[in-house]
Amino acid sequence: MLGFIAVLLACPPSVRAEDGYKLWLRYAPLAPSLAATYRAQFGAVEAPTETATQRAARDELLRGLAGLIGESPRRGEGAPTVVLGTPASSTLIAAFRDELDALGNEGYLLKHTRVHGRDVLLIAAPQDVGVLYGVFDLLRRLQTGQSLEALEVREKPRIRLRVLDHWDNLDGHVERGYAGRSLWDWQTLPEWHDPRYTDYARANASLGINGTVLNNVNANARSLAPEYLAKAAALADVFRPYGIRVYLSARFSAPIELGGLSTADPLDPAVQRWWQHKVDEIYRFIPDFGGFLVKANSEGQPGPQDYGRTHADGANLLADALAAHGGVVMWRAFVYAHDVPADRASQAYTEFVGLDGAFRPNVIVQVKNGPIDFQPREPFHPLFGAMPRTPLMMEFQITKEYLGFATHLVYLGTLYEEVLQSDTRARGAGSTVARVVDGSLEGHAFTGMAGVANIGNDRTWSGSHFDQANWYAFGRLAWNPDQAARDIAADWVAMTFSPAPEVVRPIVEMMMASREAAVNYMTPLGLHHLMARGHHYGPGPWVEGGPRADWTSVYYHRADRDGIGFDRTASGSNAVAQYAPAVAARYADITQVPESLLLWFHHVPWDHRMASGRSLWDELVARYSQGVQQVQAMRATWADIPTAAPEHQRGRAPLYGADPAAIDPERHAQIAASLQIQRREAQWWRDASIAYFQSLSGRPLPAGEPTPPHPLAWYQAQQFPSAPGDGR
Ligand code: GCW
């Protein structure tokens, strides 16, 4: 009986199991020895509490320290005082004004130093928000077990707009969302401020994300109606202390739908007046409103071309209305017209490149990472480097529309890194996409990076534990696009699971190989757009017919008895010519193009000899099988990572130290189940794709390659009318 009571006391029923809600901000107790080291480095905390941002910074620091190293009555004795603030809030910090001035509005300084004989640890910044960012940086150092000796860190973001794009509809459905329903409860706003809104803001601020577009780019004009502006304003109020501005997607035809005008022509004075009044109204609701994101003349959305005007005319209309308020326009370049028979990969470039220099200074053109649509692998978009007089922002997709939804473990840090480190050669070697996006290549101060959010009301936020890493990696790269995907993964694992090397090492290896695994089992060797129609769930390399050719798979793979691949060289669509000559020459040459992009740029005979010595056909089959094997290897790695004893599971004992290589059983089991789903679906992709391509190539499978268990017709007959995230 006594024993039973002891157990009850040790595990109070109110303690929540690990469910992923806390993201990378768990602040779980560190190993006793590490905690003791840090405890000796943190004395009293001196922090201003005048503004909401100051309070957020102080509260986060105290929360983090309490969780990681514990409350200690002895804390403070002989340890440096932690001083938070700006030159305006602290005379001590004012002495560092010169150093701080160089850090801009959002930078910060972390410094262990002596001031007037006092031992201090400074978290200092020109503005309050920098102090908040500095707190998160310092806590990250603790969470990842880094030394604080001789701490001296100066940071400022390399990119100005670091935004999440939510494709959330007013009815709560999230287009291409696999994490439940929209986080925004439009029904209970503006009165009810769900605490999740604050945690969302904290998580974003921990990465330096400073903007959020609340609604889908396939926009409903009603988002701009007063009742929804009041709701958006309530969210803006919650986010403001965390340095996050609210933006809205604007429907180009809103003057007709909301204003009752007969036209949305950007050159019509009545239309111009309507937008000016609308923008003035928005700023009455949201004084620091960020601006508009616009999808126009793309996939059926209205736009300036409906009136014979250009994308620049459309963007400038909105830019002029926003300019006096300091707002911006993020105008998307994701366009491909219905009536243009050209290779879809070439259309955005064709429509935009001639508009270089035609946009107002507060317009930034938002370009997807590749020329088609967030495929498992694409070459970088040819617009990067091709519009030197126009600020271009990057659009990555964080939600995994084409990479296995929320169940497949696919770390996107490596995809983002591959794109950002691609060399456009626009101004000679070293003209990376990162340097286009951070403005350094052409000297632009107006810069941005957007990520299509993978966030919903699922308890894990992102639909799975590992998809949190993609939100995390996006945010870290938006702050500094030259960070290494591997380092970011290591930080995320340490913060999310445990800083024990036995945990970090194998999980980082899994993550680093995971995107290539998905490429292999879905679209190897430069293949693309082979998914099922509409919902995009699962393989559909046979998709043909329907409203438009470039929504089919056969348009992209062009496989027949002789070969496979899209000829984008001079003998084909010549889309390759949109790249700078040095890049174009490499991609156009079948002996130089990387095999990873072979079938993107070339139509290749099945007998073509690959680097491995195999024929293209044999290589294709081998890659599909390799992808499945890679997922199998991830499962084995995961199974080897032990789960924690119950006291660790409840966060009552240090994860690191007592049982260093342990993960709580809840998350371990859920991830194991996801990997099982991924294994099954990778096999399905392999088998269906091989069955289909074999029906065209007519070739036997290489020795040892298992025959797909079903005939092609079986795979083609599979229907998934309820797959999540559909566009509608
Ligand atoms: O990736 C595709 C999606 C659409 C999306 C579109 C876009 C918001 O399938 O659902 O629409 O791109 O980026 O506009």
XYZ file of C-alpha atoms and ligand atoms in Angstrom, residues 167 175-176 178 216-219 295 298-299 301 332 334 336 344 368 372-375 395 397 401-402 452 531 534-536 551 725-728, ligand 1:
49
model
C -3.159 28.333 -47.043
C -5.379 23.615 -48.606
C -2.517 21.109 -48.737
C -2.046 17.619 -43.203
C -4.952 31.105 -48.480
C -3.483 32.615 -51.660
C -6.526 31.123 -53.363
C -8.189 33.932 -51.526
C -1.763 35.038 -56.482
C -2.655 31.655 -61.926
C -4.743 28.507 -61.743
C -7.375 33.274 -59.946
C 3.696 35.628 -56.695
C 3.741 31.104 -59.736
C 1.150 29.474 -65.959
C 5.029 24.967 -68.010
C 8.856 29.188 -55.799
C 7.223 23.589 -61.578
C 5.741 23.183 -58.139
C 7.514 22.077 -54.942
C 8.457 18.687 -56.374
C 8.835 30.600 -51.543
C 6.752 24.706 -49.191
C 2.118 18.197 -50.531
C 4.426 16.212 -52.784
C 3.975 27.553 -46.928
C 1.567 11.927 -58.167
C -6.168 16.280 -57.381
C -5.318 15.297 -53.827
C -1.784 14.282 -54.854
C -1.764 18.760 -64.833
C -5.610 18.580 -47.786
C -7.270 18.729 -51.176
C -7.428 22.033 -52.992
C -10.954 23.301 -53.455
O 1.220 23.498 -55.196
C 0.085 23.890 -55.893
C -1.055 23.373 -55.103
C -2.233 24.289 -55.010
C -1.723 25.675 -54.673
C -0.809 26.146 -55.780
C -0.181 27.491 -55.502
C -2.672 27.345 -53.264
O -1.436 22.118 -55.583
O -3.092 23.778 -54.044
O -2.749 26.590 -54.431
O 0.243 25.266 -55.972
O 0.942 27.511 -55.014
O -0.812 28.512 -55.733
